[in-house]
Amino acid sequence: MFASKLISPVLCLEKNKLLSVIVPKRAMSSCGGTLRDIFMESVNSVRPQTLIRKEIRVRERTLLVGNRSYDLKRPCHVVGFGKAVYGMAQELELILGDRLQRGIVNVPVGIFQKFGKTSGSRIEYIEGAENNLPDEAASKGARMIKDLVEKLNEDDLLIVLVSGGGSALLPLPIPPITLEEKQNLVRTLSRKGATINELNCVRKRISQLKGGGLAELAHPCPVICLVLSDIIGDPVDFIASAPTIPDADPPEMATAILEKYRLLHDVPASVKTVLEKGKCSCRSDVVDGEYQHVYTYVIGNNKIAAEAAKQEAINKGFQSAIISTGIEGDVRKISEIYAQLARNVAAVITDSGNKDSLKVFLETFSEDLRVRQGFIDELLDMDYSNGICLISAGEPTVTVTGSGKGGRNQQLALAFSVELNKQAIESADISFLSCGTDGIDGPTDAAGAMAIRNSPENTPDVNPESFLNNNDAYSFYEKYNGGECLVKIGHTGTNVMDIHVMIIQPKI
């Protein structure tokens, strides 16, 4: 379906109530379907199986990864941990066949129920980390991974599969620290306001496998690390707490962090023992921050997903461009900027002479959105007659002030709707989607939500601001048109953060 034939409704707010013009039900379904199609194409592009097939090949007894080749005459072993490694491991086993000797892969609770349990595999899969929290099941899997890896030598080959969520699935504290003690320490630091960098520093310092521990145990076995990134910019020293990357933090930094938050004297004796003892020296050579026996490849990230969304939008007849793949910051601020962007683009639809104002706006907020180089020129050069579709990706944050139910994507979609009404846009129809590529937004069964208005008889007599302030976007969307604007797709088996899709069209 071409964009010129779509009716793209928009949420409108008046007197604190969600109102709407009468728009044909079929038109609204078309709009929602278009947003969903574009989002699902982005998800499909980063399916683990797709990425493994794209990056990994076997030619006779040689494994080809990127521009490197590895001898498969040696025994090949696989370990993995993360939300996306189930599909990665399954596809890798299909490619390797009987060249694969053994594998241990830790996956989140619920994966077997969603995707089925593999039988007859040389890889043993272990579910753990329910609700993305380290637990005994994940710790058992981590111990099994450790046992496998430390027996390898230079005549073996180890493939490590890593994705977001891997940290919770690889919990193995340095003895005598217990798993409960480690969890309590990290939880307390988080409540005290420790940054993610500080939390990671402490995690790595008291863990056997994180901060390069896995690679150290594998040495001198050559290691191929395949990473599906869930962090902006793909910093491999952060993803899953860097089990195959040398820990660059000074040994005393973890102690300094505990002192900063006045916790050093309150931690268990086991933690003090580990911190005082220090980690063992490297068994492997490190050059420019990399182990010489480890070869790391980022095979998937949100750039791939954003490009796929853009191409699907073009296939549907829109002009399309990617704003940014580094969206972060509070969702309320992001929603304000998105709504102002929609207003400025709508002004150009009315009068192309408004492009100068659009350019000034984009330059003003380019840093806030981490605008991709070249985007401004792309947008200004577009033909707006059939509508445009703007894609962005990243991971904004929500400041939790209430006790409601929702996630950052639902919160962003609702906040965008509220902010959009303030712009009083008359010349264009605007629709918006914000969804997580893992299919789960916060502690809900939705991936996110769409900002689309519906017919007045199905509109709740509620104040959307109160739902936003209570962080209760899910409850709002459940009431709004029977939940039609919630996007529910279940666990996708992948995770490259969030995708945002905004469609701006001339009124028809």
Short mmCIF file of C-alpha atoms in Angstrom, two decimals:
data_model
loop_
_atom_site.label_atom_id
_atom_site.label_comp_id
_atom_site.label_asym_id
_atom_site.label_seq_id
_atom_site.Cartn_x
_atom_site.Cartn_y
_atom_site.Cartn_z
CA MET A 1 0.00 0.00 0.00
CA PHE A 2 1.32 3.43 -0.91
CA ALA A 3 1.59 6.24 1.59
CA SER A 4 -0.56 8.59 -0.48
CA LYS A 5 -3.57 6.33 0.12
CA LEU A 6 -3.19 6.08 3.90
CA ILE A 7 -5.15 8.07 6.45
CA SER A 8 -2.84 8.60 9.40
CA PRO A 9 -4.81 9.63 12.48
CA VAL A 10 -3.27 11.45 15.43
CA LEU A 11 -4.00 11.63 19.12
CA CYS A 12 -5.63 14.90 20.12
CA LEU A 13 -6.19 16.14 23.66
CA GLU A 14 -8.71 18.69 24.82
CA LYS A 15 -9.79 19.59 28.35
CA ASN A 16 -7.69 16.72 29.69
CA LYS A 17 -9.72 14.16 27.75
CA LEU A 18 -8.70 12.08 24.80
CA LEU A 19 -10.90 13.16 21.91
CA SER A 20 -10.91 12.32 18.25
CA VAL A 21 -12.42 13.18 14.95
CA ILE A 22 -14.39 10.39 13.36
CA VAL A 23 -11.93 8.39 11.30
CA PRO A 24 -12.98 5.19 9.51
CA LYS A 25 -12.01 2.10 11.49
CA ARG A 26 -10.35 0.58 8.41
CA ALA A 27 -8.17 3.68 7.97
CA MET A 28 -6.98 3.47 11.54
CA SER A 29 -6.17 -0.20 11.13
CA SER A 30 -4.20 0.65 8.00
CA CYS A 31 -2.18 3.24 9.87
CA GLY A 32 -1.48 0.90 12.76
CA GLY A 33 -0.65 -1.86 10.33
CA THR A 34 1.85 0.33 8.51
CA LEU A 35 3.64 1.27 11.73
CA ARG A 36 3.69 -2.37 12.84
CA ASP A 37 4.98 -3.55 9.47
CA ILE A 38 7.86 -1.10 9.57
CA PHE A 39 8.71 -2.06 13.15
CA MET A 40 8.51 -5.81 12.49
CA GLU A 41 10.82 -5.49 9.50
CA SER A 42 13.39 -3.90 11.80
CA VAL A 43 13.01 -6.79 14.25
CA ASN A 44 13.29 -9.41 11.51
CA SER A 45 16.53 -7.86 10.26
CA VAL A 46 18.22 -8.56 13.60
CA ARG A 47 16.83 -12.02 14.24
CA PRO A 48 19.78 -14.05 15.56
CA GLN A 49 19.42 -16.70 12.88
CA THR A 50 19.50 -14.08 10.15
CA LEU A 51 22.63 -12.45 11.54
CA ILE A 52 24.50 -15.73 12.01
CA ARG A 53 23.67 -16.85 8.46
CA LYS A 54 24.87 -13.53 7.15
CA GLU A 55 28.20 -13.46 9.01
CA ILE A 56 29.22 -17.12 9.43
CA ARG A 57 30.13 -19.55 6.63
CA VAL A 58 31.83 -22.92 6.46
CA ARG A 59 33.91 -23.91 3.45
CA GLU A 60 35.14 -27.49 3.72
CA ARG A 61 37.16 -27.49 6.99
CA THR A 62 37.42 -23.71 7.28
CA LEU A 63 35.21 -21.36 9.28
CA LEU A 64 34.82 -17.92 7.70
CA VAL A 65 33.89 -15.00 9.95
CA GLY A 66 34.09 -11.54 8.42
CA ASN A 67 37.42 -11.38 6.62
CA ARG A 68 39.11 -14.01 8.79
CA SER A 69 39.33 -17.79 8.45
CA TYR A 70 39.70 -20.41 11.19
CA ASP A 71 40.75 -24.04 10.96
CA LEU A 72 37.89 -26.41 11.80
CA LYS A 73 40.12 -29.44 11.99
CA ARG A 74 40.42 -28.61 15.70
CA PRO A 75 37.54 -29.46 18.10
CA CYS A 76 34.95 -26.64 18.17
CA HIS A 77 33.04 -25.66 21.32
CA VAL A 78 30.29 -23.08 21.91
CA VAL A 79 29.21 -21.14 25.00
CA GLY A 80 26.69 -18.32 25.17
CA PHE A 81 24.59 -16.10 27.41
CA GLY A 82 21.96 -13.48 26.73
CA LYS A 83 18.44 -12.82 25.48
CA ALA A 84 19.33 -13.50 21.85
CA VAL A 85 21.79 -16.38 22.04
CA TYR A 86 19.22 -19.18 21.72
CA GLY A 87 18.63 -18.44 18.06
CA MET A 88 22.31 -17.68 17.51
CA ALA A 89 23.35 -21.04 18.92
CA GLN A 90 20.71 -23.01 17.02
CA GLU A 91 21.74 -21.51 13.69
CA LEU A 92 25.44 -21.91 14.46
CA GLU A 93 24.92 -25.62 15.17
CA LEU A 94 23.16 -26.02 11.82
CA ILE A 95 26.13 -24.42 10.08
CA LEU A 96 28.83 -26.32 11.97
CA GLY A 97 27.13 -29.69 11.95
CA ASP A 98 29.30 -32.50 13.32
CA ARG A 99 32.25 -30.08 13.54
CA LEU A 100 30.67 -28.87 16.78
CA GLN A 101 31.80 -31.00 19.70
CA ARG A 102 29.93 -29.48 22.66
CA GLY A 103 28.20 -26.36 23.91
CA ILE A 104 26.70 -24.76 27.02
CA VAL A 105 24.32 -21.83 26.50
CA ASN A 106 22.45 -19.86 29.19
CA VAL A 107 19.12 -18.39 28.07
CA PRO A 108 16.38 -16.42 29.87
CA VAL A 109 13.47 -18.15 31.57
CA GLY A 110 10.57 -18.40 29.10
CA ILE A 111 12.64 -19.05 25.98
CA PHE A 112 11.64 -22.74 25.78
CA GLN A 113 7.97 -21.88 26.18
CA LYS A 114 8.16 -19.29 23.41
CA PHE A 115 10.43 -21.04 20.90
CA GLY A 116 10.33 -24.70 21.93
CA LYS A 117 13.11 -26.81 23.41
CA THR A 118 15.75 -28.16 21.05
CA SER A 119 16.19 -31.94 21.10
CA GLY A 120 19.13 -33.99 19.86
CA SER A 121 21.46 -31.01 20.10
CA ARG A 122 25.12 -31.07 21.03
CA ILE A 123 24.46 -27.83 22.90
CA GLU A 124 22.99 -27.93 26.39
CA TYR A 125 20.62 -25.03 27.02
CA ILE A 126 19.95 -23.79 30.55
CA GLU A 127 17.15 -21.37 31.45
CA GLY A 128 17.85 -18.87 34.22
CA ALA A 129 17.76 -15.24 35.34
CA GLU A 130 14.00 -14.99 35.72
CA ASN A 131 12.86 -11.37 35.39
CA ASN A 132 16.40 -10.57 34.21
CA LEU A 133 17.82 -11.12 37.70
CA PRO A 134 20.75 -13.46 38.49
CA ASP A 135 19.61 -16.67 40.19
CA GLU A 136 20.86 -20.13 41.11
CA ALA A 137 19.84 -21.59 37.74
CA ALA A 138 21.93 -19.01 35.89
CA SER A 139 24.78 -19.54 38.35
CA LYS A 140 24.68 -23.29 37.69
CA GLY A 141 24.93 -22.61 33.96
CA ALA A 142 27.82 -20.21 34.53
CA ARG A 143 29.70 -22.87 36.50
CA MET A 144 29.16 -25.35 33.66
CA ILE A 145 30.51 -22.80 31.17
CA LYS A 146 33.53 -22.25 33.39
CA ASP A 147 34.17 -25.99 33.64
CA LEU A 148 34.01 -26.41 29.87
CA VAL A 149 36.19 -23.41 29.05
CA GLU A 150 39.01 -23.98 31.49
CA LYS A 151 39.70 -27.46 30.05
CA LEU A 152 40.42 -26.12 26.55
CA ASN A 153 43.89 -25.65 25.07
CA GLU A 154 45.57 -24.25 21.97
CA ASP A 155 44.32 -27.20 19.88
CA ASP A 156 40.65 -26.29 20.48
CA LEU A 157 38.44 -23.51 19.11
CA LEU A 158 35.89 -21.67 21.30
CA ILE A 159 32.99 -19.63 19.95
CA VAL A 160 31.37 -17.30 22.49
CA LEU A 161 27.87 -15.93 21.80
CA VAL A 162 27.02 -12.71 23.65
CA SER A 163 23.93 -10.50 23.70
CA GLY A 164 22.10 -8.11 25.96
CA GLY A 165 20.94 -9.72 29.20
CA GLY A 166 24.12 -11.76 29.29
CA SER A 167 25.34 -10.26 32.55
CA ALA A 168 22.40 -11.66 34.55
CA LEU A 169 22.93 -15.05 32.89
CA LEU A 170 26.60 -15.30 33.83
CA PRO A 171 26.63 -14.80 37.62
CA LEU A 172 29.65 -16.47 39.19
CA PRO A 173 31.13 -14.50 42.09
CA ILE A 174 34.73 -15.02 43.18
CA PRO A 175 34.72 -17.24 46.31
CA PRO A 176 34.03 -16.82 49.15
CA ILE A 177 31.43 -14.27 47.91
CA THR A 178 27.99 -15.86 47.53
CA LEU A 179 25.52 -15.03 44.78
CA GLU A 180 23.17 -13.47 47.32
CA GLU A 181 25.95 -11.27 48.70
CA LYS A 182 26.89 -10.10 45.23
CA GLN A 183 23.27 -9.31 44.34
CA ASN A 184 22.71 -7.41 47.56
CA LEU A 185 25.84 -5.34 46.99
CA VAL A 186 24.91 -4.38 43.43
CA ARG A 187 21.33 -3.64 44.48
CA THR A 188 22.48 -1.41 47.33
CA LEU A 189 24.90 0.47 45.06
CA SER A 190 22.12 1.05 42.55
CA ARG A 191 19.80 2.44 45.23
CA LYS A 192 22.58 4.74 46.42
CA GLY A 193 22.73 6.26 42.94
CA ALA A 194 25.77 4.52 41.47
CA THR A 195 26.14 4.99 37.71
CA ILE A 196 26.05 2.08 35.27
CA ASN A 197 29.81 2.45 34.84
CA GLU A 198 30.33 2.18 38.59
CA LEU A 199 28.04 -0.83 38.85
CA ASN A 200 29.86 -2.59 36.03
CA CYS A 201 33.23 -1.86 37.62
CA VAL A 202 32.19 -3.52 40.88
CA ARG A 203 30.50 -6.44 39.10
CA LYS A 204 33.63 -7.19 37.09
CA ARG A 205 35.89 -6.89 40.11
CA ILE A 206 34.05 -9.55 42.13
CA SER A 207 33.16 -11.92 39.27
CA GLN A 208 35.04 -14.95 37.96
CA LEU A 209 33.90 -14.67 34.33
CA LYS A 210 33.20 -10.96 33.75
CA GLY A 211 35.79 -8.31 32.94
CA GLY A 212 37.78 -10.72 30.78
CA GLY A 213 37.55 -13.66 33.17
CA LEU A 214 36.10 -16.02 30.58
CA ALA A 215 38.83 -15.23 28.06
CA GLU A 216 41.49 -15.68 30.73
CA LEU A 217 40.20 -19.16 31.57
CA ALA A 218 40.08 -20.12 27.88
CA HIS A 219 43.69 -19.09 27.16
CA PRO A 220 45.57 -20.31 25.13
CA CYS A 221 42.53 -21.57 23.19
CA PRO A 222 41.63 -19.20 20.31
CA VAL A 223 38.28 -17.49 20.99
CA ILE A 224 35.77 -16.13 18.46
CA CYS A 225 33.29 -13.79 20.16
CA LEU A 226 30.07 -12.98 18.28
CA VAL A 227 28.19 -10.05 19.80
CA LEU A 228 24.65 -8.81 19.30
CA SER A 229 24.83 -5.31 20.76
CA ASP A 230 22.12 -3.80 22.96
CA ILE A 231 24.08 -0.67 23.88
CA ILE A 232 24.37 2.59 21.96
CA GLY A 233 27.66 2.74 20.08
CA ASP A 234 28.40 -1.01 20.56
CA PRO A 235 30.97 -0.70 23.38
CA VAL A 236 32.03 -4.35 23.65
CA ASP A 237 33.67 -3.63 27.01
CA PHE A 238 30.17 -3.06 28.47
CA ILE A 239 27.96 -5.66 26.78
CA ALA A 240 27.21 -8.49 29.23
CA SER A 241 29.94 -7.04 31.51
CA ALA A 242 32.69 -7.90 29.02
CA PRO A 243 33.57 -11.56 29.68
CA THR A 244 36.06 -11.63 26.79
CA ILE A 245 37.45 -8.09 27.05
CA PRO A 246 40.30 -7.14 29.43
CA ASP A 247 39.20 -5.18 32.48
CA ALA A 248 40.69 -1.72 31.98
CA ASP A 249 39.58 -0.41 35.37
CA PRO A 250 42.36 0.08 37.95
CA PRO A 251 42.25 -2.67 40.62
CA GLU A 252 41.55 -0.16 43.38
CA MET A 253 38.59 1.49 41.60
CA ALA A 254 35.95 -0.88 42.97
CA THR A 255 37.11 -0.17 46.52
CA ALA A 256 37.02 3.57 45.83
CA ILE A 257 33.42 3.27 44.58
CA LEU A 258 32.34 1.50 47.76
CA GLU A 259 34.04 4.22 49.79
CA LYS A 260 32.33 6.92 47.73
CA TYR A 261 28.91 5.54 48.68
CA ARG A 262 30.00 4.80 52.28
CA LEU A 263 29.53 1.07 51.89
CA LEU A 264 33.04 -0.28 52.35
CA HIS A 265 32.67 -0.87 56.07
CA ASP A 266 29.23 -2.46 55.67
CA VAL A 267 29.99 -5.07 52.99
CA PRO A 268 30.39 -8.74 53.98
CA ALA A 269 33.83 -9.99 54.97
CA SER A 270 33.88 -12.12 51.82
CA VAL A 271 33.74 -9.03 49.60
CA LYS A 272 36.53 -7.34 51.56
CA THR A 273 38.66 -10.48 51.23
CA VAL A 274 38.27 -10.54 47.44
CA LEU A 275 38.95 -6.82 47.08
CA GLU A 276 42.06 -7.01 49.23
CA LYS A 277 43.41 -10.09 47.49
CA GLY A 278 43.18 -8.68 43.99
CA LYS A 279 42.63 -10.52 40.72
CA CYS A 280 45.15 -12.89 39.20
CA SER A 281 47.50 -11.43 36.62
CA CYS A 282 46.68 -11.90 32.94
CA ARG A 283 47.55 -15.25 31.38
CA SER A 284 47.19 -13.77 27.89
CA ASP A 285 48.97 -10.92 26.14
CA VAL A 286 46.95 -7.70 25.95
CA VAL A 287 47.71 -5.24 23.15
CA ASP A 288 45.72 -2.00 22.75
CA GLY A 289 43.12 -3.24 25.21
CA GLU A 290 42.51 -6.54 23.43
CA TYR A 291 43.47 -10.13 24.19
CA GLN A 292 45.62 -11.53 21.42
CA HIS A 293 43.80 -14.88 21.42
CA VAL A 294 40.31 -13.32 21.20
CA TYR A 295 38.64 -12.13 17.98
CA THR A 296 35.51 -10.07 18.54
CA TYR A 297 32.80 -9.39 15.94
CA VAL A 298 29.70 -7.23 16.44
CA ILE A 299 27.30 -9.03 14.10
CA GLY A 300 24.15 -7.07 14.94
CA ASN A 301 23.09 -3.70 16.34
CA ASN A 302 20.35 -1.10 16.15
CA LYS A 303 21.85 0.46 13.02
CA ILE A 304 20.90 -2.67 11.09
CA ALA A 305 17.38 -2.55 12.53
CA ALA A 306 16.96 1.16 11.73
CA GLU A 307 18.13 0.65 8.14
CA ALA A 308 15.64 -2.17 7.69
CA ALA A 309 12.82 0.00 9.03
CA LYS A 310 13.82 2.79 6.66
CA GLN A 311 13.80 0.43 3.68
CA GLU A 312 10.37 -0.94 4.58
CA ALA A 313 9.03 2.62 4.81
CA ILE A 314 10.44 3.35 1.34
CA ASN A 315 8.84 0.14 0.05
CA LYS A 316 5.50 1.47 1.31
CA GLY A 317 5.90 4.66 -0.69
CA PHE A 318 7.29 7.06 1.89
CA GLN A 319 10.33 9.25 1.74
CA SER A 320 12.33 8.05 4.72
CA ALA A 321 15.44 8.86 6.75
CA ILE A 322 17.09 7.81 10.00
CA ILE A 323 17.27 10.59 12.57
CA SER A 324 19.61 8.85 15.00
CA THR A 325 20.58 5.46 16.40
CA GLY A 326 21.76 7.02 19.66
CA ILE A 327 18.53 8.29 21.23
CA GLU A 328 18.83 8.50 25.01
CA GLY A 329 17.74 10.74 27.87
CA ASP A 330 14.40 11.18 29.62
CA VAL A 331 11.33 10.20 27.58
CA ARG A 332 9.49 13.40 28.48
CA LYS A 333 12.22 15.52 26.94
CA ILE A 334 12.49 13.24 23.90
CA SER A 335 8.71 13.38 23.42
CA GLU A 336 8.79 17.19 23.46
CA ILE A 337 11.51 17.30 20.80
CA TYR A 338 9.72 14.72 18.64
CA ALA A 339 6.47 16.71 18.82
CA GLN A 340 8.28 19.93 17.86
CA LEU A 341 9.95 18.09 15.00
CA ALA A 342 6.54 16.94 13.78
CA ARG A 343 5.23 20.52 13.93
CA ASN A 344 8.19 21.87 11.96
CA VAL A 345 7.89 19.17 9.28
CA ALA A 346 4.14 19.80 9.06
CA ALA A 347 4.88 23.49 8.50
CA VAL A 348 7.02 22.56 5.49
CA ILE A 349 4.16 20.47 4.12
CA THR A 350 2.03 23.63 4.23
CA ASP A 351 4.73 25.90 2.79
CA SER A 352 8.14 24.75 1.54
CA GLY A 353 9.42 28.18 2.51
CA ASN A 354 9.43 26.95 6.12
CA LYS A 355 12.44 24.73 5.46
CA ASP A 356 14.74 27.39 6.91
CA SER A 357 12.89 27.19 10.23
CA LEU A 358 13.07 23.39 10.11
CA LYS A 359 16.82 23.58 9.57
CA VAL A 360 17.27 25.94 12.55
CA PHE A 361 15.22 23.60 14.73
CA LEU A 362 17.25 20.55 13.72
CA GLU A 363 20.54 22.31 14.32
CA THR A 364 19.32 23.48 17.73
CA PHE A 365 18.34 20.00 18.89
CA SER A 366 20.90 17.94 16.97
CA GLU A 367 22.93 17.27 20.10
CA ASP A 368 19.90 16.24 22.18
CA LEU A 369 18.89 13.68 19.55
CA ARG A 370 22.47 12.79 18.60
CA VAL A 371 21.39 13.43 15.02
CA ARG A 372 23.12 11.25 12.45
CA GLN A 373 25.53 13.02 10.15
CA GLY A 374 23.79 13.84 6.89
CA PHE A 375 20.25 13.57 8.27
CA ILE A 376 19.48 17.29 8.16
CA ASP A 377 20.37 17.58 4.46
CA GLU A 378 18.41 14.39 3.68
CA LEU A 379 15.29 15.71 5.37
CA LEU A 380 15.49 19.14 3.74
CA ASP A 381 15.88 17.58 0.29
CA MET A 382 12.84 15.29 0.59
CA ASP A 383 9.64 15.45 -1.42
CA TYR A 384 6.91 15.76 1.22
CA SER A 385 3.91 15.28 -1.08
CA ASN A 386 3.29 11.59 -0.25
CA GLY A 387 4.40 11.83 3.36
CA ILE A 388 7.64 11.03 5.14
CA CYS A 389 8.66 8.40 7.65
CA LEU A 390 11.36 9.20 10.20
CA ILE A 391 13.16 6.42 12.03
CA SER A 392 15.20 6.61 15.21
CA ALA A 393 16.64 4.07 17.61
CA GLY A 394 18.20 3.96 21.04
CA GLU A 395 17.14 3.58 24.64
CA PRO A 396 15.58 6.55 26.46
CA THR A 397 14.99 6.39 30.20
CA VAL A 398 12.02 6.97 32.47
CA THR A 399 12.19 8.75 35.80
CA VAL A 400 9.92 6.62 37.99
CA THR A 401 7.74 8.76 40.24
CA GLY A 402 4.61 6.59 40.43
CA SER A 403 3.53 3.03 41.06
CA GLY A 404 1.79 2.25 37.78
CA LYS A 405 2.46 -0.34 35.10
CA GLY A 406 4.29 0.31 31.86
CA GLY A 407 7.63 0.67 30.15
CA ARG A 408 9.72 3.37 28.52
CA ASN A 409 8.19 2.79 25.07
CA GLN A 410 4.59 3.03 26.24
CA GLN A 411 5.54 6.07 28.31
CA LEU A 412 7.18 7.71 25.29
CA ALA A 413 4.21 7.05 22.98
CA LEU A 414 1.74 8.54 25.46
CA ALA A 415 4.00 11.49 26.29
CA PHE A 416 4.40 12.18 22.57
CA SER A 417 0.61 12.23 22.17
CA VAL A 418 0.26 14.79 24.96
CA GLU A 419 3.06 16.97 23.61
CA LEU A 420 1.76 16.74 20.06
CA ASN A 421 -1.57 18.22 21.08
CA LYS A 422 0.23 21.28 22.43
CA GLN A 423 1.60 21.95 18.94
CA ALA A 424 -1.89 22.45 17.44
CA ILE A 425 -0.90 21.00 14.07
CA GLU A 426 -3.52 21.56 11.37
CA SER A 427 -1.73 20.74 8.12
CA ALA A 428 -0.71 17.13 8.61
CA ASP A 429 -1.69 13.77 10.04
CA ILE A 430 0.91 12.27 12.34
CA SER A 431 1.28 8.80 13.76
CA PHE A 432 4.00 7.35 15.96
CA LEU A 433 5.25 4.01 17.31
CA SER A 434 7.78 3.27 20.04
CA CYS A 435 8.66 -0.40 20.67
CA GLY A 436 11.43 -2.55 22.09
CA THR A 437 13.00 -5.00 19.66
CA ASP A 438 13.03 -7.69 22.36
CA GLY A 439 9.22 -7.60 22.38
CA ILE A 440 8.98 -6.76 26.07
CA ASP A 441 8.60 -3.22 27.41
CA GLY A 442 9.04 -3.11 31.17
CA PRO A 443 7.12 -5.65 33.27
CA THR A 444 4.32 -5.93 30.69
CA ASP A 445 3.31 -8.18 27.81
CA ALA A 446 3.64 -5.36 25.26
CA ALA A 447 6.63 -4.31 23.16
CA GLY A 448 5.42 -0.71 23.24
CA ALA A 449 2.59 1.39 21.88
CA MET A 450 1.34 3.56 19.03
CA ALA A 451 0.10 7.13 19.17
CA ILE A 452 -3.03 6.85 17.07
CA ARG A 453 -6.46 8.23 17.87
CA ASN A 454 -9.61 6.27 17.42
CA SER A 455 -13.33 6.81 17.31
CA PRO A 456 -14.87 8.89 20.12
CA GLU A 457 -17.21 6.21 21.46
CA ASN A 458 -14.18 4.12 22.45
CA THR A 459 -12.28 6.94 24.19
CA PRO A 460 -11.93 6.81 27.99
CA ASP A 461 -12.89 9.81 30.06
CA VAL A 462 -9.47 10.04 31.70
CA ASN A 463 -6.62 12.45 32.14
CA PRO A 464 -3.56 11.10 30.27
CA GLU A 465 -1.23 13.30 32.32
CA SER A 466 -2.22 11.46 35.48
CA PHE A 467 -1.29 8.16 33.85
CA LEU A 468 2.06 9.58 32.76
CA ASN A 469 2.82 10.96 36.22
CA ASN A 470 1.98 7.59 37.76
CA ASN A 471 4.11 5.74 35.19
CA ASP A 472 0.94 3.89 34.26
CA ALA A 473 0.92 4.09 30.45
CA TYR A 474 0.00 0.41 30.10
CA SER A 475 -3.23 0.91 32.05
CA PHE A 476 -4.06 3.93 29.89
CA TYR A 477 -3.56 2.03 26.65
CA GLU A 478 -5.56 -0.94 27.95
CA LYS A 479 -8.54 1.36 28.40
CA TYR A 480 -8.01 3.26 25.15
CA ASN A 481 -9.94 1.51 22.37
CA GLY A 482 -9.64 -1.85 24.07
CA GLY A 483 -5.87 -1.88 23.97
CA GLU A 484 -5.63 -1.68 20.17
CA CYS A 485 -2.70 0.74 20.34
CA LEU A 486 -0.59 -1.62 22.45
CA VAL A 487 1.86 -3.59 20.33
CA LYS A 488 2.00 -7.18 21.57
CA ILE A 489 4.36 -9.55 19.78
CA GLY A 490 5.88 -11.56 22.63
CA HIS A 491 9.56 -12.38 23.10
CA THR A 492 11.33 -11.92 19.79
CA GLY A 493 14.54 -13.73 20.69
CA THR A 494 16.60 -10.66 19.87
CA ASN A 495 17.42 -7.31 21.45
CA VAL A 496 18.97 -4.17 19.93
CA MET A 497 17.13 -1.64 22.11
CA ASP A 498 14.16 0.40 20.83
CA ILE A 499 12.82 1.56 17.48
CA HIS A 500 10.78 4.76 17.01
CA VAL A 501 8.74 5.33 13.84
CA MET A 502 7.07 8.66 13.02
CA ILE A 503 4.88 9.12 9.93
CA ILE A 504 3.96 12.66 8.86
CA GLN A 505 1.54 13.08 5.93
CA PRO A 506 -0.46 15.84 4.29
CA LYS A 507 -4.09 15.79 5.38
CA ILE A 508 -6.29 14.02 2.88
#
